[in-house]
Tab-separated table of C-alpha atoms and ligand atoms in Angstrom:
chain	number	residue	atom	x	y	z
A	1	MET	CA	-30.869	-24.126	8.526
A	2	THR	CA	-31.259	-22.133	5.294
A	3	ALA	CA	-28.381	-20.458	3.467
A	4	HIS	CA	-29.707	-17.091	4.755
A	5	ASP	CA	-29.652	-18.349	8.363
A	6	ALA	CA	-26.070	-19.531	7.882
A	7	ILE	CA	-25.087	-16.080	6.620
A	8	GLU	CA	-26.781	-14.445	9.636
A	9	ARG	CA	-24.821	-16.651	12.029
A	10	LEU	CA	-21.582	-15.978	10.103
A	11	ARG	CA	-22.261	-12.253	10.360
A	12	GLU	CA	-22.421	-12.513	14.157
A	13	ILE	CA	-19.132	-14.420	14.188
A	14	ASP	CA	-17.596	-11.881	11.828
A	15	ARG	CA	-18.672	-8.982	14.042
A	16	GLU	CA	-16.803	-10.458	17.008
A	17	LEU	CA	-13.781	-11.144	14.807
A	18	GLN	CA	-13.793	-7.493	13.728
A	19	LEU	CA	-13.891	-6.375	17.372
A	20	LEU	CA	-10.913	-8.622	18.155
A	21	GLU	CA	-9.030	-7.373	15.061
A	22	HIS	CA	-9.620	-3.758	16.055
A	23	ALA	CA	-8.491	-4.393	19.631
A	24	SER	CA	-5.342	-6.017	18.283
A	25	ALA	CA	-4.784	-3.103	15.882
A	26	LEU	CA	-5.072	-0.632	18.775
A	27	LEU	CA	-2.313	-2.468	20.652
A	28	SER	CA	-0.097	-2.328	17.557
A	29	TRP	CA	-0.872	1.359	16.900
A	30	ASP	CA	0.124	2.161	20.473
A	31	GLU	CA	3.319	0.137	20.061
A	32	GLU	CA	4.342	2.361	17.106
A	33	THR	CA	3.381	5.679	18.716
A	34	TYR	CA	3.289	6.089	22.500
A	35	MET	CA	4.235	2.799	24.164
A	36	PRO	CA	7.214	3.027	26.543
A	37	PRO	CA	10.089	0.863	25.215
A	38	ARG	CA	10.146	-1.715	27.986
A	39	ALA	CA	6.486	-2.596	27.463
A	40	ILE	CA	7.371	-4.450	24.271
A	41	GLU	CA	7.646	-7.938	25.763
A	42	GLU	CA	4.158	-8.195	27.233
A	43	ARG	CA	2.753	-6.230	24.284
A	44	SER	CA	3.974	-8.971	21.920
A	45	GLU	CA	2.258	-11.561	24.123
A	46	GLN	CA	-0.987	-9.558	24.120
A	47	VAL	CA	-1.024	-9.268	20.333
A	48	ALA	CA	-0.026	-12.924	19.835
A	49	LEU	CA	-2.849	-14.049	22.174
A	50	LEU	CA	-5.469	-12.033	20.296
A	51	GLN	CA	-4.163	-13.210	16.926
A	52	GLY	CA	-4.274	-16.812	18.178
A	53	ILE	CA	-7.917	-16.408	19.233
A	54	ILE	CA	-8.775	-14.842	15.882
A	55	HIS	CA	-7.058	-17.669	13.979
A	56	GLU	CA	-8.818	-20.338	16.016
A	57	ARG	CA	-12.261	-18.817	15.478
A	58	LEU	CA	-11.718	-18.106	11.805
A	59	ALA	CA	-10.337	-21.557	10.968
A	60	SER	CA	-12.856	-23.431	13.141
A	61	PRO	CA	-14.862	-26.405	11.816
A	62	SER	CA	-18.086	-24.639	12.833
A	63	VAL	CA	-17.271	-21.781	10.436
A	64	ALA	CA	-16.515	-24.362	7.714
A	65	GLU	CA	-19.896	-25.976	8.437
A	66	LEU	CA	-21.754	-22.646	8.231
A	67	LEU	CA	-20.007	-21.731	4.974
A	68	ALA	CA	-21.006	-25.117	3.535
A	69	ARG	CA	-24.604	-24.476	4.606
A	70	ALA	CA	-24.418	-21.117	2.863
A	71	GLY	CA	-23.448	-23.058	-0.246
A	72	ALA	CA	-19.909	-21.651	-0.559
A	73	SER	CA	-17.388	-23.882	-2.354
A	74	PRO	CA	-14.184	-23.420	-4.373
A	75	GLU	CA	-16.247	-23.540	-7.578
A	76	ARG	CA	-18.829	-21.122	-6.194
A	77	PRO	CA	-17.297	-19.037	-3.367
A	78	SER	CA	-20.273	-16.656	-3.292
A	79	GLY	CA	-22.521	-19.489	-2.172
A	80	ASP	CA	-26.095	-20.498	-2.817
A	81	PRO	CA	-27.728	-18.708	-5.781
A	82	ALA	CA	-30.692	-17.940	-3.470
A	83	LEU	CA	-28.490	-15.497	-1.516
A	84	SER	CA	-28.784	-11.782	-2.256
A	85	GLU	CA	-25.908	-9.975	-3.936
A	86	SER	CA	-24.623	-8.552	-0.667
A	87	GLU	CA	-24.931	-11.929	1.081
A	88	GLY	CA	-23.009	-13.509	-1.803
A	89	ALA	CA	-20.228	-10.919	-1.549
A	90	PHE	CA	-20.028	-11.551	2.195
A	91	ALA	CA	-19.913	-15.335	1.669
A	92	ARG	CA	-17.158	-15.017	-0.945
A	93	ALA	CA	-14.957	-12.844	1.293
A	94	PHE	CA	-15.491	-15.024	4.369
A	95	PHE	CA	-14.927	-18.239	2.390
A	96	ARG	CA	-11.602	-16.966	1.078
A	97	LYS	CA	-10.444	-15.725	4.499
A	98	HIS	CA	-11.472	-18.915	6.266
A	99	GLY	CA	-9.887	-21.092	3.552
A	100	ARG	CA	-6.492	-19.421	3.832
A	101	GLU	CA	-6.473	-19.796	7.650
A	102	ALA	CA	-7.799	-23.342	7.715
A	103	ARG	CA	-5.315	-24.664	5.156
A	104	LEU	CA	-2.290	-23.557	7.177
A	105	PRO	CA	-1.338	-26.139	9.842
A	106	ALA	CA	-0.812	-24.686	13.313
A	107	ASP	CA	2.843	-25.812	13.477
A	108	LEU	CA	3.633	-23.915	10.260
A	109	VAL	CA	1.894	-20.758	11.501
A	110	ILE	CA	3.924	-20.869	14.719
A	111	GLU	CA	7.194	-21.593	12.888
A	112	LEU	CA	6.573	-18.774	10.430
A	113	SER	CA	5.786	-16.303	13.170
A	114	LYS	CA	8.939	-17.227	15.127
A	115	ALA	CA	11.072	-17.035	11.987
A	116	ALA	CA	9.524	-13.633	11.240
A	117	THR	CA	10.339	-12.240	14.699
A	118	LEU	CA	13.923	-13.548	14.578
A	119	GLY	CA	14.294	-12.570	10.922
A	120	GLN	CA	13.260	-8.999	11.581
A	121	ALA	CA	15.667	-8.661	14.513
A	122	ALA	CA	18.509	-10.152	12.424
A	123	TRP	CA	17.652	-7.853	9.524
A	124	ARG	CA	17.859	-4.757	11.738
A	125	GLY	CA	21.360	-5.677	12.861
A	126	ALA	CA	22.439	-6.778	9.385
A	127	ARG	CA	21.232	-3.549	7.824
A	128	LYS	CA	23.033	-1.465	10.434
A	129	ARG	CA	26.307	-3.291	9.718
A	130	SER	CA	25.510	-3.702	6.006
A	131	ASP	CA	26.213	-7.405	6.397
A	132	PHE	CA	23.965	-9.635	4.291
A	133	SER	CA	25.686	-12.847	5.383
A	134	SER	CA	24.324	-12.535	8.946
A	135	PHE	CA	20.780	-12.234	7.588
A	136	ALA	CA	21.101	-14.944	4.917
A	137	PRO	CA	20.387	-17.980	7.161
A	138	HIS	CA	17.159	-16.317	8.347
A	139	LEU	CA	16.053	-15.543	4.826
A	140	ARG	CA	16.862	-19.117	3.730
A	141	LYS	CA	14.621	-20.388	6.503
A	142	LEU	CA	11.836	-17.916	5.656
A	143	VAL	CA	11.945	-18.836	1.969
A	144	ALA	CA	11.774	-22.563	2.809
A	145	LEU	CA	8.797	-22.017	5.136
A	146	THR	CA	7.151	-19.792	2.523
A	147	ARG	CA	7.489	-22.556	-0.065
A	148	ARG	CA	5.816	-24.951	2.352
A	149	LYS	CA	3.104	-22.350	2.874
A	150	THR	CA	2.378	-22.192	-0.872
A	151	GLU	CA	1.987	-25.979	-0.965
A	152	CYS	CA	-0.497	-25.886	1.933
A	153	LEU	CA	-2.479	-22.996	0.454
A	154	GLY	CA	-2.491	-24.395	-3.081
A	155	TYR	CA	-2.273	-22.387	-6.294
A	156	ALA	CA	-3.619	-22.385	-9.826
A	157	GLU	CA	-0.494	-21.883	-11.931
A	158	GLU	CA	2.606	-21.285	-9.833
A	159	PRO	CA	3.505	-21.160	-6.117
A	160	TYR	CA	3.795	-17.337	-6.043
A	161	ASP	CA	0.042	-17.180	-6.837
A	162	ALA	CA	-0.670	-18.341	-3.289
A	163	LEU	CA	1.475	-15.507	-1.911
A	164	ILE	CA	0.249	-12.569	-3.945
A	165	ASP	CA	-3.325	-13.684	-3.221
A	166	GLU	CA	-2.819	-12.683	0.412
A	167	TYR	CA	-2.382	-9.022	-0.546
A	168	GLU	CA	-4.047	-8.802	-3.945
A	169	PRO	CA	-6.904	-11.323	-3.756
A	170	TRP	CA	-7.672	-13.244	-6.954
A	171	MET	CA	-4.645	-11.803	-8.845
A	172	LYS	CA	-2.386	-14.300	-10.648
A	173	THR	CA	1.401	-14.088	-10.987
A	174	SER	CA	1.087	-14.419	-14.762
A	175	GLU	CA	-1.104	-11.275	-14.891
A	176	VAL	CA	1.424	-9.298	-12.848
A	177	ARG	CA	4.281	-10.585	-14.998
A	178	SER	CA	2.556	-9.573	-18.187
A	179	ILE	CA	1.703	-6.090	-16.872
A	180	PHE	CA	5.239	-5.543	-15.562
A	181	SER	CA	6.909	-6.756	-18.740
A	182	SER	CA	4.944	-4.219	-20.751
A	183	LEU	CA	5.730	-1.502	-18.194
A	184	GLU	CA	9.457	-2.141	-17.747
A	185	PRO	CA	10.966	-1.172	-21.117
A	186	ARG	CA	8.706	1.860	-21.488
A	187	LEU	CA	9.490	3.141	-17.992
A	188	ALA	CA	13.210	2.505	-18.425
A	189	ARG	CA	13.254	4.402	-21.723
A	190	PHE	CA	11.394	7.376	-20.227
A	191	VAL	CA	13.653	7.502	-17.177
A	192	ALA	CA	16.686	7.550	-19.478
A	193	GLU	CA	15.170	10.351	-21.545
A	194	ILE	CA	14.502	12.440	-18.421
A	195	GLY	CA	18.002	11.635	-17.169
A	196	ALA	CA	19.499	13.252	-20.257
A	197	ALA	CA	17.463	16.444	-19.753
A	198	ARG	CA	18.390	19.426	-17.593
A	199	GLN	CA	17.688	18.619	-13.907
A	200	VAL	CA	15.215	20.782	-11.980
A	201	ASP	CA	16.324	22.646	-8.853
A	202	ASP	CA	14.788	21.622	-5.538
A	203	GLY	CA	17.313	23.282	-3.215
A	204	PHE	CA	14.671	25.448	-1.512
A	205	LEU	CA	12.877	22.304	-0.275
A	206	ARG	CA	16.012	21.452	1.689
A	207	LEU	CA	16.135	24.563	3.896
A	208	SER	CA	15.126	24.589	7.556
A	209	TYR	CA	11.377	23.974	8.004
A	210	PRO	CA	10.493	23.743	11.731
A	211	THR	CA	8.287	20.693	12.234
A	212	ASP	CA	5.691	22.378	14.478
A	213	LEU	CA	4.766	24.591	11.524
A	214	GLN	CA	4.749	21.568	9.207
A	215	VAL	CA	2.280	19.883	11.570
A	216	ARG	CA	0.058	22.957	11.400
A	217	PHE	CA	0.087	22.795	7.598
A	218	ALA	CA	-0.614	19.046	7.737
A	219	SER	CA	-3.845	19.584	9.633
A	220	ALA	CA	-4.961	22.181	7.075
A	221	LEU	CA	-4.290	19.599	4.358
A	222	LEU	CA	-6.267	16.936	6.212
A	223	SER	CA	-9.345	19.087	6.559
A	224	GLY	CA	-9.008	20.303	2.968
A	225	MET	CA	-8.982	16.705	1.747
A	226	GLY	CA	-12.065	15.834	3.800
A	227	PHE	CA	-10.534	13.718	6.569
A	228	ASP	CA	-13.116	13.347	9.353
A	229	GLY	CA	-11.320	14.380	12.540
A	230	GLU	CA	-14.236	13.153	14.664
A	231	ARG	CA	-13.530	9.640	13.364
A	232	GLY	CA	-9.764	9.588	13.339
A	233	ARG	CA	-6.538	11.319	14.326
A	234	LEU	CA	-3.025	12.146	13.152
A	235	ASP	CA	0.120	11.238	15.089
A	236	VAL	CA	3.844	10.818	14.456
A	237	SER	CA	5.789	7.573	13.945
A	238	ALA	CA	9.128	6.481	12.460
A	239	HIS	CA	7.390	4.884	9.457
A	240	PRO	CA	4.112	6.521	8.414
A	241	PHE	CA	1.090	4.218	8.337
A	242	THR	CA	-2.718	4.096	8.449
A	243	THR	CA	-4.647	1.740	10.688
A	244	THR	CA	-8.301	1.169	11.444
A	245	LEU	CA	-9.224	0.668	15.082
A	246	GLY	CA	-12.975	0.653	14.716
A	247	ARG	CA	-15.942	1.645	12.570
A	248	ASP	CA	-15.350	5.247	13.574
A	249	ASP	CA	-11.652	5.292	14.323
A	250	VAL	CA	-9.134	5.549	11.475
A	251	ARG	CA	-5.654	6.692	12.534
A	252	ILE	CA	-2.805	7.956	10.456
A	253	THR	CA	0.785	8.769	11.304
A	254	ALA	CA	3.307	10.940	9.534
A	255	ARG	CA	7.022	11.590	9.695
A	256	TYR	CA	8.476	15.114	9.417
A	257	ASP	CA	11.985	16.115	8.453
A	258	ALA	CA	12.967	19.631	9.529
A	259	GLY	CA	15.576	19.690	6.766
A	260	TYR	CA	13.424	18.450	3.880
A	261	LEU	CA	9.927	19.794	3.283
A	262	LYS	CA	8.690	16.993	0.997
A	263	THR	CA	8.879	14.199	3.570
A	264	GLY	CA	6.132	15.412	5.913
A	265	ILE	CA	3.721	16.938	3.405
A	266	PHE	CA	3.615	13.972	1.077
A	267	SER	CA	3.527	11.348	3.821
A	268	VAL	CA	0.467	13.130	5.240
A	269	ILE	CA	-1.308	13.319	1.860
A	270	HIS	CA	-0.431	9.671	1.143
A	271	GLU	CA	-1.726	8.339	4.448
A	272	CYS	CA	-4.789	10.571	4.290
A	273	GLY	CA	-5.595	8.955	0.919
A	274	HIS	CA	-5.573	5.564	2.661
A	275	ALA	CA	-7.651	6.923	5.538
A	276	LEU	CA	-10.332	8.450	3.309
A	277	TYR	CA	-10.877	4.975	1.823
A	278	GLU	CA	-11.245	3.490	5.319
A	279	GLN	CA	-13.619	6.276	6.388
A	280	GLY	CA	-15.709	5.905	3.256
A	281	PHE	CA	-17.274	2.445	3.467
A	282	SER	CA	-21.039	2.437	3.064
A	283	GLU	CA	-23.406	2.150	6.024
A	284	GLU	CA	-24.497	-1.396	5.029
A	285	ILE	CA	-21.015	-2.922	5.353
A	286	ARG	CA	-19.599	-0.794	8.187
A	287	GLY	CA	-17.997	-2.929	10.905
A	288	SER	CA	-17.980	-6.125	8.822
A	289	LEU	CA	-15.158	-7.887	6.979
A	290	LEU	CA	-16.356	-6.183	3.796
A	291	ALA	CA	-15.450	-2.827	5.355
A	292	SER	CA	-11.857	-3.046	4.211
A	293	GLY	CA	-9.827	-2.188	1.158
A	294	THR	CA	-10.583	-4.769	-1.498
A	295	SER	CA	-6.860	-5.266	-2.182
A	296	LEU	CA	-3.621	-3.568	-1.213
A	297	GLY	CA	-3.249	-2.452	-4.832
A	298	ILE	CA	-6.570	-0.597	-4.699
A	299	HIS	CA	-5.679	0.770	-1.255
A	300	GLU	CA	-2.392	2.045	-2.612
A	301	SER	CA	-4.221	3.535	-5.610
A	302	GLN	CA	-6.060	5.780	-3.174
A	303	SER	CA	-2.948	6.959	-1.357
A	304	ARG	CA	-0.957	7.490	-4.565
A	305	LEU	CA	-3.773	9.145	-6.446
A	306	TRP	CA	-3.965	11.778	-3.699
A	307	GLU	CA	-0.228	12.007	-3.099
A	308	ASN	CA	1.046	12.102	-6.679
A	309	VAL	CA	-1.741	12.752	-9.143
A	310	ILE	CA	-3.607	15.389	-7.122
A	311	GLY	CA	-1.086	16.374	-4.427
A	312	ARG	CA	1.760	16.981	-6.875
A	313	SER	CA	-0.376	18.771	-9.449
A	314	ARG	CA	-0.146	22.419	-10.427
A	315	PRO	CA	-3.784	23.296	-9.587
A	316	PHE	CA	-3.373	21.826	-6.091
A	317	TRP	CA	-0.377	24.044	-5.335
A	318	SER	CA	-1.847	27.106	-6.953
A	319	HIS	CA	-4.209	26.973	-3.973
A	320	TYR	CA	-1.883	25.627	-1.269
A	321	LEU	CA	1.479	27.290	-2.040
A	322	PRO	CA	0.343	30.746	-0.803
A	323	GLU	CA	-0.869	29.099	2.438
A	324	LEU	CA	2.399	27.247	2.842
A	325	ALA	CA	4.406	30.415	2.106
A	326	LYS	CA	2.511	32.218	4.895
A	327	LEU	CA	3.933	29.670	7.352
A	328	PHE	CA	7.422	29.757	5.820
A	329	PRO	CA	7.843	33.248	4.342
A	330	ALA	CA	11.657	33.329	4.522
A	331	GLN	CA	11.978	29.982	2.755
A	332	LEU	CA	9.219	30.234	0.158
A	333	SER	CA	7.980	33.769	-0.460
A	334	GLY	CA	10.261	34.202	-3.486
A	335	VAL	CA	9.441	30.809	-4.986
A	336	ALA	CA	7.162	30.853	-8.040
A	337	LEU	CA	4.425	28.263	-8.457
A	338	ASP	CA	6.146	26.804	-11.488
A	339	SER	CA	9.466	26.323	-9.672
A	340	PHE	CA	7.704	24.738	-6.725
A	341	TYR	CA	5.718	22.418	-8.995
A	342	ARG	CA	8.855	21.266	-10.809
A	343	ALA	CA	10.791	20.798	-7.572
A	344	ILE	CA	8.206	18.518	-5.945
A	345	ASN	CA	8.168	16.443	-9.142
A	346	ARG	CA	11.929	16.064	-9.555
A	347	VAL	CA	12.827	12.698	-11.117
A	348	GLU	CA	16.095	11.015	-10.283
A	349	PRO	CA	17.130	7.344	-10.361
A	350	SER	CA	18.077	6.521	-6.783
A	351	LEU	CA	18.987	3.521	-4.680
A	352	ILE	CA	16.218	3.661	-2.099
A	353	ARG	CA	12.651	2.659	-2.986
A	354	ILE	CA	10.849	4.729	-0.358
A	355	GLU	CA	12.587	7.892	-1.550
A	356	ALA	CA	11.883	7.222	-5.228
A	357	ASP	CA	9.784	9.551	-7.401
A	358	GLU	CA	6.685	8.273	-9.187
A	359	VAL	CA	8.489	7.730	-12.524
A	360	THR	CA	11.324	5.527	-11.256
A	361	TYR	CA	9.259	3.896	-8.489
A	362	GLY	CA	7.832	1.115	-10.652
A	363	LEU	CA	11.309	-0.075	-11.610
A	364	HIS	CA	12.189	-0.595	-7.931
A	365	ILE	CA	9.117	-2.821	-7.663
A	366	ILE	CA	9.762	-4.756	-10.874
A	367	LEU	CA	13.233	-5.581	-9.560
A	368	ARG	CA	11.804	-6.947	-6.306
A	369	PHE	CA	9.119	-8.912	-8.151
A	370	LYS	CA	11.709	-10.595	-10.402
A	371	LEU	CA	13.914	-11.517	-7.467
A	372	GLU	CA	11.223	-12.783	-5.125
A	373	THR	CA	9.484	-14.911	-7.753
A	374	ALA	CA	12.905	-16.448	-8.533
A	375	LEU	CA	13.529	-17.094	-4.823
A	376	VAL	CA	10.175	-18.836	-4.446
A	377	SER	CA	10.568	-20.927	-7.605
A	378	GLY	CA	14.088	-21.919	-6.572
A	379	ASP	CA	15.728	-20.327	-9.625
A	380	LEU	CA	17.659	-17.940	-7.365
A	381	ALA	CA	19.567	-18.997	-4.237
A	382	VAL	CA	19.543	-16.683	-1.214
A	383	ASP	CA	23.360	-16.478	-1.308
A	384	ASP	CA	23.236	-15.110	-4.850
A	385	LEU	CA	20.630	-12.477	-3.979
A	386	PRO	CA	22.934	-9.465	-3.311
A	387	ASP	CA	24.724	-9.880	-6.654
A	388	ALA	CA	21.443	-10.331	-8.489
A	389	TRP	CA	20.105	-7.204	-6.792
A	390	ASN	CA	23.080	-5.049	-7.749
A	391	ARG	CA	23.062	-6.313	-11.329
A	392	GLU	CA	19.328	-5.568	-11.746
A	393	MET	CA	19.728	-2.096	-10.195
A	394	GLY	CA	22.378	-1.343	-12.786
A	395	GLU	CA	20.239	-2.638	-15.634
A	396	LEU	CA	16.923	-1.076	-14.599
A	397	LEU	CA	17.972	2.204	-13.001
A	398	GLY	CA	21.587	2.682	-13.987
A	399	VAL	CA	22.754	3.009	-10.363
A	400	LYS	CA	24.704	0.594	-8.174
A	401	PRO	CA	24.639	0.361	-4.388
A	402	ASP	CA	27.979	0.682	-2.613
A	403	ASN	CA	26.819	-1.675	0.106
A	404	ASP	CA	23.965	-4.040	1.004
A	405	ALA	CA	22.345	-1.569	3.408
A	406	GLU	CA	21.411	0.638	0.481
A	407	GLY	CA	20.821	-2.419	-1.698
A	408	VAL	CA	19.259	-5.762	-0.871
A	409	LEU	CA	18.883	-4.998	2.865
A	410	GLN	CA	16.937	-1.723	2.535
A	411	ASP	CA	13.376	-3.062	2.931
A	412	VAL	CA	11.889	-4.810	5.948
A	413	HIS	CA	9.330	-6.965	4.059
A	414	TRP	CA	11.299	-10.159	3.365
A	415	SER	CA	12.632	-10.235	6.931
A	416	PHE	CA	9.186	-11.041	8.291
A	417	GLY	CA	8.161	-13.285	5.439
A	418	ALA	CA	6.049	-10.773	3.492
A	419	ILE	CA	6.827	-12.204	0.059
A	420	GLY	CA	4.237	-11.287	-2.579
A	421	TYR	CA	3.557	-7.835	-1.120
A	422	PHE	CA	5.767	-5.614	-3.303
A	423	PRO	CA	3.782	-5.806	-6.571
A	424	THR	CA	0.800	-4.113	-4.878
A	425	TYR	CA	2.739	-0.821	-4.612
A	426	ALA	CA	3.190	-0.624	-8.383
A	427	LEU	CA	-0.324	-1.893	-9.060
A	428	GLY	CA	-1.479	1.035	-6.912
A	429	ASN	CA	0.116	3.517	-9.311
A	430	LEU	CA	-1.526	1.779	-12.271
A	431	TYR	CA	-4.996	1.507	-10.726
A	432	GLY	CA	-4.697	5.106	-9.528
A	433	ALA	CA	-3.957	6.508	-12.989
A	434	GLN	CA	-6.736	4.473	-14.583
A	435	LEU	CA	-9.270	5.561	-11.948
A	436	PHE	CA	-8.139	9.147	-12.306
A	437	ALA	CA	-8.706	9.041	-16.078
A	438	ALA	CA	-12.284	7.874	-15.418
A	439	MET	CA	-12.729	10.635	-12.827
A	440	ARG	CA	-11.503	13.252	-15.274
A	441	ARG	CA	-14.013	12.074	-17.894
A	442	GLU	CA	-16.849	12.391	-15.384
A	443	LEU	CA	-15.676	15.604	-13.669
A	444	PRO	CA	-14.552	17.864	-16.512
A	445	GLY	CA	-14.261	20.984	-14.325
A	446	MET	CA	-12.056	19.262	-11.799
A	447	ASP	CA	-8.845	21.280	-12.245
A	448	GLY	CA	-10.677	24.543	-11.615
A	449	GLU	CA	-12.181	23.183	-8.398
A	450	ILE	CA	-8.789	21.918	-7.214
A	451	ALA	CA	-7.240	25.317	-7.927
A	452	ARG	CA	-9.957	26.901	-5.739
A	453	GLY	CA	-9.054	24.460	-2.971
A	454	ASN	CA	-12.357	22.650	-3.394
A	455	LEU	CA	-11.478	18.958	-3.190
A	456	ALA	CA	-14.988	17.870	-2.220
A	457	PRO	CA	-16.055	16.788	-5.752
A	458	ILE	CA	-13.031	14.481	-5.935
A	459	LEU	CA	-13.768	12.892	-2.595
A	460	ALA	CA	-17.457	12.540	-3.468
A	461	TRP	CA	-16.542	10.767	-6.725
A	462	LEU	CA	-14.115	8.414	-4.954
A	463	ARG	CA	-16.654	7.743	-2.208
A	464	ALA	CA	-19.345	6.747	-4.694
A	465	ARG	CA	-17.199	4.828	-7.158
A	466	VAL	CA	-14.443	3.260	-5.062
A	467	HIS	CA	-14.780	3.625	-1.287
A	468	ALA	CA	-18.395	2.757	-0.554
A	469	SER	CA	-18.254	-0.840	-1.788
A	470	GLY	CA	-15.202	-1.822	0.297
A	471	ALA	CA	-14.391	-5.455	-0.422
A	472	THR	CA	-17.841	-6.187	-1.899
A	473	LEU	CA	-16.296	-6.054	-5.366
A	474	THR	CA	-12.905	-7.612	-6.103
A	475	ALA	CA	-10.175	-5.275	-7.389
A	476	GLY	CA	-10.699	-6.591	-10.914
A	477	GLU	CA	-14.481	-6.135	-10.744
A	478	LEU	CA	-14.122	-2.631	-9.330
A	479	CYS	CA	-11.633	-1.629	-12.009
A	480	GLU	CA	-13.891	-2.858	-14.807
A	481	LYS	CA	-17.028	-1.370	-13.312
A	482	VAL	CA	-15.535	2.087	-12.748
A	483	THR	CA	-13.209	2.423	-15.724
A	484	GLY	CA	-14.881	0.126	-18.276
A	485	GLU	CA	-11.837	-2.111	-18.733
A	486	THR	CA	-9.394	-4.398	-16.951
A	487	LEU	CA	-6.157	-3.042	-15.525
A	488	ASN	CA	-4.247	-1.377	-18.338
A	489	PRO	CA	-0.782	0.132	-17.728
A	490	ASP	CA	-1.198	2.529	-20.678
A	491	TYR	CA	-3.106	4.973	-18.453
A	492	PHE	CA	-0.208	5.324	-16.068
A	493	LEU	CA	2.346	5.691	-18.848
A	494	ARG	CA	0.232	8.306	-20.629
A	495	TYR	CA	-0.206	10.207	-17.355
A	496	LEU	CA	3.584	10.230	-16.836
A	497	GLU	CA	4.256	11.410	-20.395
A	498	GLU	CA	1.703	14.216	-20.210
A	499	LYS	CA	2.992	15.406	-16.874
A	500	TYR	CA	6.752	15.030	-17.172
A	501	ARG	CA	7.414	16.051	-20.793
A	502	PRO	CA	6.557	19.685	-19.976
A	503	ILE	CA	8.405	19.571	-16.635
A	504	TYR	CA	11.623	18.436	-18.352
A	505	ASP	CA	11.052	20.356	-21.625
A	506	LEU	CA	11.024	17.113	-23.600
B	601	LIG	MG1	0.760	3.236	1.313
């Protein structure tokens, strides 16, 4: 069997794995949207069964054998030099995915999944009662299992490497630490400077905005951005998300708040940014494991670039505000573009990450990164976590939670063992700003097109430069290829300065 034959056989296996993944994703999408509540028990069994089958196939010795025949090894994950570039990219992605599955013993996978289910249930109750102590034993268990997981997976420099690699493949903890330590003081200083300036008024965003009209505006936004409604749909869920159920089926959900206009609009733009990535993979990789975001950081760059950089820009609203005001004349007809623009970009240190603006957001992530790396290394005990959280909030953002529900218990991630995930949110902002700077260089007339409501050149640029290749290039390779350099936080900081100094008259 030649290396090419091995790749062919692996492609057939991959295709079936994709079909199973999409079937499993459909069950989960339904669970979050339309499933009647009492269906949950058998639904969990259905998903667990499919995930078990996927794990077994992916980790199987026959896959290991085929990867070896393709020449893939830790030193050379892209396999035999005789393979074409696209075969090599496929081998590298499959080798990494198989390796992570095969290195985890079945008993650990089962223990982790049980601890995650129990942890999440305990977290829900603990958050409701704002009682960290009832969640602490679960988190202790999850941290211990996570440490064991890092030992099984292996790592280059420190255990957290094995965790972040799940979400941001090939990224090292030391790289994240160095990026964040350059970002932190500069962000903190800028937030303080804005805090001392006169606050902008956003009261008119908090009037009554009936959600049926918000939904109507959302679908205008989707078609304006280039979302393909023949290959996807928009629904409602408690927590907005994007999921891919097939080559031609990318679903998004949004959440609307009749008393706060920002929630619905920006959740729709954000999720649509994710969906455009998923709808934009090239023909050659469609339906394969390469048809996926290359990392969560790059995925988040797409959602945040649309949501914040484009969707909260003045040209964007010079086109869309009149349309929005037609739907809500009583609330918005007297509001000038400039007031609207300032209001949607209001900056305010707050306790809750998911409500944070784009300037303070990174500090919420840096806090979580510091704490979770310390938990994994053993430098921080779970019992000391709430105090550490409150102290860091005070230092980084100058605010202190009154209780654990609006502090250490606010996010779901740790309760199901997703440690290593948080940094990707902030990396998304950084990648997004750097990609946008490259886009601006190549599309000099962009602002004029946006102001005319013509977003097609932006989507075409993103399609060609970012979306089409899917996971063929790693995040690092993509960043260098498109922007000419490795990830550099200066782009994001410059973008913030240029945007927010005028907004706050600084
Ligand atoms: Mg997102």
